[in-house]
Short mmCIF file of C-alpha atoms and ligand atoms in Angstrom, two decimals:
data_model
loop_
_atom_site.label_atom_id
_atom_site.label_comp_id
_atom_site.label_asym_id
_atom_site.label_seq_id
_atom_site.Cartn_x
_atom_site.Cartn_y
_atom_site.Cartn_z
CA MET A 20 51.62 -72.03 -90.90
CA ASP A 21 51.56 -70.02 -87.67
CA LYS A 22 53.13 -66.55 -87.53
CA ILE A 23 54.52 -65.80 -84.11
CA LEU A 24 55.22 -62.52 -82.33
CA VAL A 25 57.63 -62.64 -79.37
CA ILE A 26 57.26 -59.62 -77.08
CA GLY A 27 60.27 -59.04 -74.84
CA ALA A 28 62.52 -60.95 -77.25
CA GLY A 29 65.67 -59.26 -75.94
CA GLY A 30 65.28 -60.62 -72.40
CA GLN A 31 66.81 -63.75 -70.83
CA LEU A 32 63.98 -66.09 -71.85
CA GLY A 33 63.03 -64.14 -74.99
CA THR A 34 66.50 -64.53 -76.50
CA GLU A 35 66.38 -68.32 -76.20
CA LEU A 36 62.71 -68.85 -77.06
CA THR A 37 63.00 -66.67 -80.18
CA GLU A 38 65.99 -68.71 -81.34
CA ALA A 39 64.19 -72.01 -80.67
CA LEU A 40 61.01 -70.86 -82.44
CA ARG A 41 62.98 -69.61 -85.45
CA ASN A 42 64.83 -72.94 -85.67
CA ARG A 43 61.47 -74.69 -85.75
CA LEU A 44 59.38 -72.42 -87.96
CA GLY A 45 61.91 -70.48 -90.01
CA ALA A 46 63.17 -67.00 -89.16
CA GLN A 47 60.61 -65.18 -91.31
CA ASN A 48 57.72 -66.72 -89.36
CA VAL A 49 58.87 -65.41 -85.98
CA VAL A 50 58.78 -61.65 -85.42
CA SER A 51 60.83 -60.52 -82.45
CA SER A 52 59.96 -57.32 -80.61
CA ASP A 53 61.32 -55.44 -77.66
CA VAL A 54 61.25 -51.97 -76.16
CA ARG A 55 65.00 -51.82 -76.98
CA SER A 56 66.61 -52.84 -80.25
CA THR A 57 67.95 -56.36 -79.79
CA HIS A 58 70.45 -58.63 -81.46
CA SER A 59 67.62 -60.93 -82.51
CA ALA A 60 66.78 -58.15 -85.00
CA GLU A 61 69.60 -59.42 -87.18
CA ALA A 62 68.31 -62.99 -87.28
CA GLY A 63 64.80 -62.24 -88.56
CA PRO A 64 62.03 -59.62 -88.58
CA PHE A 65 62.17 -57.20 -85.65
CA GLU A 66 59.82 -54.45 -84.45
CA LYS A 67 60.43 -52.00 -81.65
CA LEU A 68 57.41 -52.26 -79.33
CA ASP A 69 56.41 -50.98 -75.92
CA VAL A 70 53.76 -53.48 -74.83
CA MET A 71 51.79 -50.68 -73.18
CA ASP A 72 51.19 -49.27 -76.68
CA LYS A 73 47.99 -51.12 -77.65
CA GLU A 74 47.71 -49.51 -81.10
CA GLY A 75 51.34 -50.29 -81.91
CA LEU A 76 50.74 -53.93 -80.93
CA GLY A 77 47.66 -54.07 -83.18
CA ARG A 78 49.60 -52.63 -86.13
CA ILE A 79 52.32 -55.29 -85.81
CA ILE A 80 49.75 -58.10 -85.56
CA ASP A 81 48.06 -56.85 -88.75
CA LYS A 82 51.29 -56.14 -90.64
CA TYR A 83 52.67 -59.68 -90.16
CA LYS A 84 49.32 -61.54 -89.92
CA ILE A 85 50.36 -62.80 -86.48
CA THR A 86 48.49 -65.89 -85.17
CA GLN A 87 50.34 -66.55 -81.88
CA ILE A 88 51.97 -64.28 -79.29
CA TYR A 89 54.61 -65.14 -76.69
CA HIS A 90 54.30 -62.20 -74.31
CA LEU A 91 57.44 -62.27 -72.15
CA ALA A 92 57.98 -58.60 -71.26
CA ALA A 93 57.80 -57.96 -67.49
CA ILE A 94 59.51 -56.24 -64.59
CA LEU A 95 60.89 -58.97 -62.31
CA SER A 96 60.77 -59.33 -58.53
CA ALA A 97 63.77 -57.31 -57.33
CA ASN A 98 63.42 -54.46 -59.83
CA GLY A 99 59.67 -54.34 -59.24
CA GLU A 100 60.21 -53.46 -55.58
CA LYS A 101 62.19 -50.36 -56.64
CA ASN A 102 59.24 -48.93 -58.60
CA PRO A 103 56.09 -50.86 -57.60
CA LEU A 104 53.47 -48.77 -59.40
CA PHE A 105 55.35 -48.81 -62.69
CA ALA A 106 55.93 -52.58 -62.36
CA TRP A 107 52.21 -53.12 -61.76
CA ARG A 108 51.26 -50.95 -64.76
CA LEU A 109 53.71 -52.56 -67.15
CA ASN A 110 53.00 -56.13 -66.05
CA MET A 111 49.20 -55.77 -66.03
CA GLU A 112 48.56 -53.39 -68.92
CA GLY A 113 50.96 -55.37 -71.10
CA LEU A 114 49.11 -58.62 -70.44
CA LEU A 115 45.66 -57.06 -70.86
CA ASN A 116 46.68 -55.49 -74.18
CA VAL A 117 47.80 -58.90 -75.43
CA LEU A 118 44.69 -60.71 -74.18
CA GLU A 119 42.41 -58.07 -75.72
CA ALA A 120 44.29 -58.26 -79.03
CA ALA A 121 43.91 -62.06 -78.95
CA ARG A 122 40.17 -61.74 -78.39
CA GLU A 123 39.60 -59.00 -80.98
CA LYS A 124 41.77 -60.55 -83.68
CA ASN A 125 41.00 -64.23 -82.98
CA LEU A 126 44.62 -65.24 -82.43
CA HIS A 127 45.20 -69.01 -82.19
CA LYS A 128 47.32 -69.17 -79.03
CA ILE A 129 48.96 -66.96 -76.42
CA TYR A 130 51.90 -67.84 -74.18
CA TRP A 131 52.43 -65.83 -71.00
CA PRO A 132 54.91 -66.72 -68.25
CA SER A 133 53.92 -66.72 -64.60
CA SER A 134 56.37 -67.40 -61.77
CA ILE A 135 56.93 -69.05 -58.40
CA ALA A 136 56.57 -65.43 -57.20
CA VAL A 137 52.79 -66.03 -57.06
CA PHE A 138 53.50 -67.87 -53.80
CA GLY A 139 54.15 -66.07 -50.52
CA PRO A 140 55.12 -66.56 -46.88
CA THR A 141 51.90 -68.43 -46.01
CA THR A 142 52.31 -70.94 -48.87
CA PRO A 143 53.50 -74.47 -47.96
CA MET A 144 57.22 -74.31 -48.81
CA GLU A 145 57.95 -77.96 -49.54
CA ASN A 146 56.59 -79.58 -52.67
CA THR A 147 54.17 -76.64 -53.09
CA PRO A 148 50.90 -77.94 -54.61
CA GLN A 149 49.45 -76.68 -57.89
CA GLN A 150 46.49 -75.22 -56.01
CA THR A 151 47.35 -73.77 -52.62
CA VAL A 152 47.45 -70.64 -50.47
CA MET A 153 48.89 -67.73 -52.47
CA GLU A 154 49.56 -64.46 -50.68
CA PRO A 155 52.50 -62.97 -52.61
CA ASN A 156 54.27 -60.03 -51.01
CA THR A 157 56.10 -58.54 -54.01
CA VAL A 158 54.45 -56.37 -56.64
CA TYR A 159 55.80 -58.77 -59.27
CA GLY A 160 54.15 -61.70 -57.47
CA ILE A 161 50.86 -59.82 -57.09
CA SER A 162 50.89 -58.95 -60.81
CA LYS A 163 51.64 -62.56 -61.78
CA GLN A 164 48.88 -63.89 -59.53
CA ALA A 165 46.35 -61.41 -60.94
CA GLY A 166 47.64 -62.16 -64.44
CA GLU A 167 46.97 -65.87 -63.94
CA GLN A 168 43.36 -65.11 -63.09
CA TRP A 169 43.02 -62.86 -66.14
CA CYS A 170 44.38 -65.65 -68.36
CA GLN A 171 41.81 -68.08 -66.97
CA TYR A 172 39.08 -65.44 -67.36
CA TYR A 173 39.87 -64.83 -71.05
CA PHE A 174 39.96 -68.58 -71.66
CA GLU A 175 36.63 -69.21 -69.94
CA LYS A 176 34.70 -66.12 -71.14
CA PHE A 177 36.14 -65.61 -74.61
CA GLY A 178 37.81 -68.92 -75.52
CA VAL A 179 41.29 -67.35 -75.82
CA ASP A 180 43.72 -70.30 -75.80
CA VAL A 181 46.25 -68.85 -73.37
CA ARG A 182 48.83 -71.15 -71.78
CA SER A 183 51.24 -70.47 -68.96
CA ILE A 184 54.01 -71.87 -66.75
CA ARG A 185 55.04 -70.73 -63.27
CA TYR A 186 58.76 -70.60 -63.96
CA PRO A 187 61.27 -71.10 -61.21
CA GLY A 188 64.57 -69.15 -61.49
CA LEU A 189 65.91 -69.64 -65.01
CA ILE A 190 69.60 -70.29 -65.63
CA GLY A 191 71.24 -70.00 -69.04
CA TYR A 192 74.44 -68.83 -70.72
CA LYS A 193 73.03 -67.07 -73.78
CA ALA A 194 71.58 -64.00 -72.03
CA LEU A 195 71.67 -62.43 -68.59
CA PRO A 196 68.61 -62.21 -66.35
CA GLY A 197 67.40 -58.72 -65.48
CA GLY A 198 66.39 -57.76 -61.98
CA GLY A 199 65.18 -60.99 -60.36
CA THR A 200 65.83 -62.61 -56.98
CA THR A 201 67.19 -65.78 -58.56
CA ASP A 202 69.78 -63.89 -60.67
CA TYR A 203 72.65 -64.95 -58.39
CA ALA A 204 72.46 -68.45 -59.88
CA VAL A 205 73.58 -67.09 -63.27
CA ASP A 206 76.02 -64.43 -62.05
CA ILE A 207 77.86 -66.96 -59.88
CA TYR A 208 79.09 -68.86 -62.97
CA HIS A 209 80.34 -65.68 -64.65
CA GLN A 210 82.20 -64.55 -61.52
CA ALA A 211 83.64 -68.02 -60.90
CA LEU A 212 85.23 -67.96 -64.36
CA LYS A 213 86.18 -64.29 -64.23
CA GLN A 214 87.68 -63.95 -60.76
CA ASN A 215 87.36 -67.26 -58.90
CA ALA A 216 85.17 -65.59 -56.28
CA TYR A 217 81.58 -64.45 -55.76
CA THR A 218 79.64 -62.52 -53.13
CA CYS A 219 76.10 -63.83 -52.95
CA PHE A 220 73.15 -61.60 -52.02
CA LEU A 221 71.31 -64.57 -50.47
CA ARG A 222 72.24 -66.71 -47.43
CA GLU A 223 74.15 -69.94 -48.03
CA ASP A 224 71.14 -72.08 -47.07
CA SER A 225 68.50 -70.30 -49.21
CA TYR A 226 66.80 -73.05 -51.18
CA LEU A 227 64.95 -71.97 -54.31
CA PRO A 228 63.43 -73.80 -57.28
CA MET A 229 65.50 -73.26 -60.43
CA MET A 230 65.61 -74.62 -63.98
CA TYR A 231 68.20 -74.87 -66.72
CA MET A 232 67.17 -72.99 -69.84
CA PRO A 233 67.12 -75.99 -72.25
CA ASP A 234 64.52 -77.62 -69.97
CA ALA A 235 62.53 -74.36 -69.73
CA VAL A 236 62.49 -73.82 -73.50
CA ARG A 237 61.60 -77.45 -74.23
CA GLY A 238 58.87 -77.40 -71.55
CA THR A 239 57.38 -74.20 -72.96
CA LEU A 240 57.24 -75.58 -76.50
CA GLU A 241 55.79 -78.88 -75.23
CA LEU A 242 53.02 -77.01 -73.42
CA MET A 243 52.28 -74.96 -76.54
CA ASP A 244 52.19 -78.15 -78.65
CA ALA A 245 49.88 -80.02 -76.24
CA GLU A 246 46.30 -80.83 -77.21
CA ALA A 247 44.03 -78.13 -75.74
CA ASP A 248 41.66 -80.78 -74.39
CA ASN A 249 44.43 -82.28 -72.23
CA LEU A 250 45.09 -79.02 -70.38
CA THR A 251 43.27 -78.88 -67.06
CA ILE A 252 45.02 -75.72 -65.83
CA ARG A 253 44.25 -72.36 -67.40
CA THR A 254 45.86 -70.23 -64.71
CA SER A 255 49.48 -71.46 -64.86
CA TYR A 256 51.30 -74.79 -64.41
CA ASN A 257 53.76 -75.50 -61.57
CA LEU A 258 57.02 -76.72 -63.10
CA ASN A 259 59.85 -78.12 -61.02
CA GLY A 260 63.42 -78.37 -62.19
CA ILE A 261 66.30 -78.36 -59.70
CA SER A 262 66.23 -77.08 -56.11
CA PHE A 263 69.49 -76.07 -54.43
CA SER A 264 71.07 -73.53 -52.10
CA PRO A 265 74.00 -71.19 -52.90
CA LYS A 266 76.17 -73.49 -50.76
CA GLU A 267 75.30 -76.54 -52.85
CA MET A 268 75.83 -74.58 -56.05
CA THR A 269 79.26 -73.54 -54.82
CA ALA A 270 80.19 -77.18 -54.17
CA ALA A 271 79.07 -78.10 -57.70
CA ILE A 272 81.25 -75.32 -59.20
CA GLN A 273 84.23 -76.31 -57.02
CA LYS A 274 84.26 -79.74 -58.70
CA HIS A 275 85.43 -77.87 -61.84
CA ILE A 276 87.14 -74.82 -60.27
CA PRO A 277 88.61 -76.05 -56.97
CA GLY A 278 89.90 -72.59 -55.96
CA PHE A 279 86.47 -70.93 -56.24
CA THR A 280 85.41 -69.11 -53.07
CA ILE A 281 82.09 -67.57 -52.02
CA GLY A 282 81.09 -64.92 -49.48
CA TYR A 283 77.59 -63.93 -48.36
CA ALA A 284 76.09 -60.45 -48.02
CA PRO A 285 72.28 -60.90 -47.95
CA ASP A 286 70.31 -57.80 -49.00
CA PHE A 287 66.60 -56.97 -49.52
CA ARG A 288 66.29 -59.90 -51.92
CA GLN A 289 66.70 -62.35 -49.00
CA ALA A 290 63.19 -61.56 -47.73
CA ILE A 291 61.78 -62.23 -51.22
CA ALA A 292 63.64 -65.54 -51.44
CA ASP A 293 62.40 -66.51 -47.96
CA SER A 294 58.80 -66.00 -49.10
CA TRP A 295 59.14 -68.42 -52.05
CA PRO A 296 58.93 -72.24 -52.01
CA ASP A 297 61.95 -74.57 -51.83
CA ALA A 298 60.47 -76.83 -54.51
CA VAL A 299 57.08 -77.16 -56.21
CA ASP A 300 54.88 -80.16 -57.02
CA ASP A 301 54.56 -80.39 -60.80
CA SER A 302 52.57 -83.65 -60.97
CA VAL A 303 49.70 -81.91 -62.84
CA ALA A 304 52.06 -80.78 -65.65
CA ARG A 305 53.57 -84.29 -65.74
CA ARG A 306 50.09 -85.80 -66.07
CA ASP A 307 48.57 -83.29 -68.53
CA TRP A 308 51.42 -82.85 -71.03
CA ASN A 309 54.15 -85.30 -69.94
CA TRP A 310 56.51 -82.71 -68.47
CA LYS A 311 59.86 -84.13 -67.30
CA PRO A 312 63.04 -82.13 -66.52
CA GLU A 313 66.36 -83.48 -67.81
CA TYR A 314 69.04 -81.45 -66.05
CA ASP A 315 70.29 -81.76 -62.46
CA LEU A 316 72.70 -79.37 -60.73
CA ASP A 317 75.88 -81.18 -61.81
CA ARG A 318 74.86 -81.56 -65.45
CA MET A 319 73.78 -77.93 -65.65
CA THR A 320 77.01 -76.72 -64.00
CA GLU A 321 79.19 -78.68 -66.44
CA ASP A 322 77.27 -77.29 -69.40
CA MET A 323 77.18 -73.68 -68.11
CA LEU A 324 80.93 -73.60 -67.42
CA ALA A 325 81.81 -75.21 -70.75
CA ASN A 326 79.71 -72.70 -72.67
CA LEU A 327 80.81 -69.61 -70.72
CA GLN A 328 84.52 -70.46 -70.53
CA PRO A 329 85.53 -69.13 -73.98
CA ALA A 330 84.34 -65.64 -72.98
CA TYR A 331 86.75 -65.55 -70.04
CA VAL A 332 90.04 -66.89 -71.48
C1 AKB B 122 62.74 -63.50 -60.28
O1 AKB B 122 63.65 -63.86 -59.52
O2 AKB B 122 62.07 -62.47 -60.11
C2 AKB B 122 62.39 -64.39 -61.45
C3 AKB B 122 61.28 -65.32 -61.13
C4 AKB B 122 61.49 -66.44 -60.19
O3 AKB B 122 60.21 -65.16 -61.63
N1 AKB B 122 63.54 -65.12 -61.87
#
């Protein structure tokens, strides 16, 4: 039986992946960790961990006889621009500590998320290929691109079975995102229910790739379950979900809340959004491990509003 450590378990993705892993493997077999104490502490074993603390990481791996790590802790695109050197240090040192621990302690598998932020203004924006020009212009994107190469390096040189997905913007109702460029697509639902109005920090026509959390969690677990021999990508897989603009999202919400209004006040995040693709080509993930998204914009909107509504009555 595998013993899993989730690093960054209190974040948007960490909250949901920890829950899904505990449902599968039993709470005692999934240790959650975060730099802050998190609610997931109540649902199973929890350790406070700063991923830059290599010794602390090693102690937790030994204490629980960990065999797999999901390393999710990172500074996202918008927050990274506020403190670029710290974002670089945390994102890179954290990953290297995990990869080194995996090599030294012969861990079975590592999961590490990459992002559409690896792409940049010179990348083809439509149906962005798996392998293409990548000149990211955010520190987050640079750290994810370098991280992808490190993952491939540890796989090729040391046989570390590290797997990765380039997530688009993730949308879910169980936890809030923290400091990304795609965060508007979660906040908009909360504000629609709270005050029938939202001011968006991106232009109305800003297309971005997004994904509903149930698809993201299922896709992640499917990749981790896949036969190693079937995986042809050891940097990170493109994964497409739903592409839409704030204007289209507004129309989808108005089907349920007809009085909902939106205004636009683009800020520094607009330039980041403009440098990212509209949609990515995920045919390699579909071929290698049968990836297929289930949610479209309308289905996600119905589900988000139904699940968030009780908090705003
Ligand atoms: C962000 O906006 O920074 C993240 C991402 C796309 O990786 N949601």
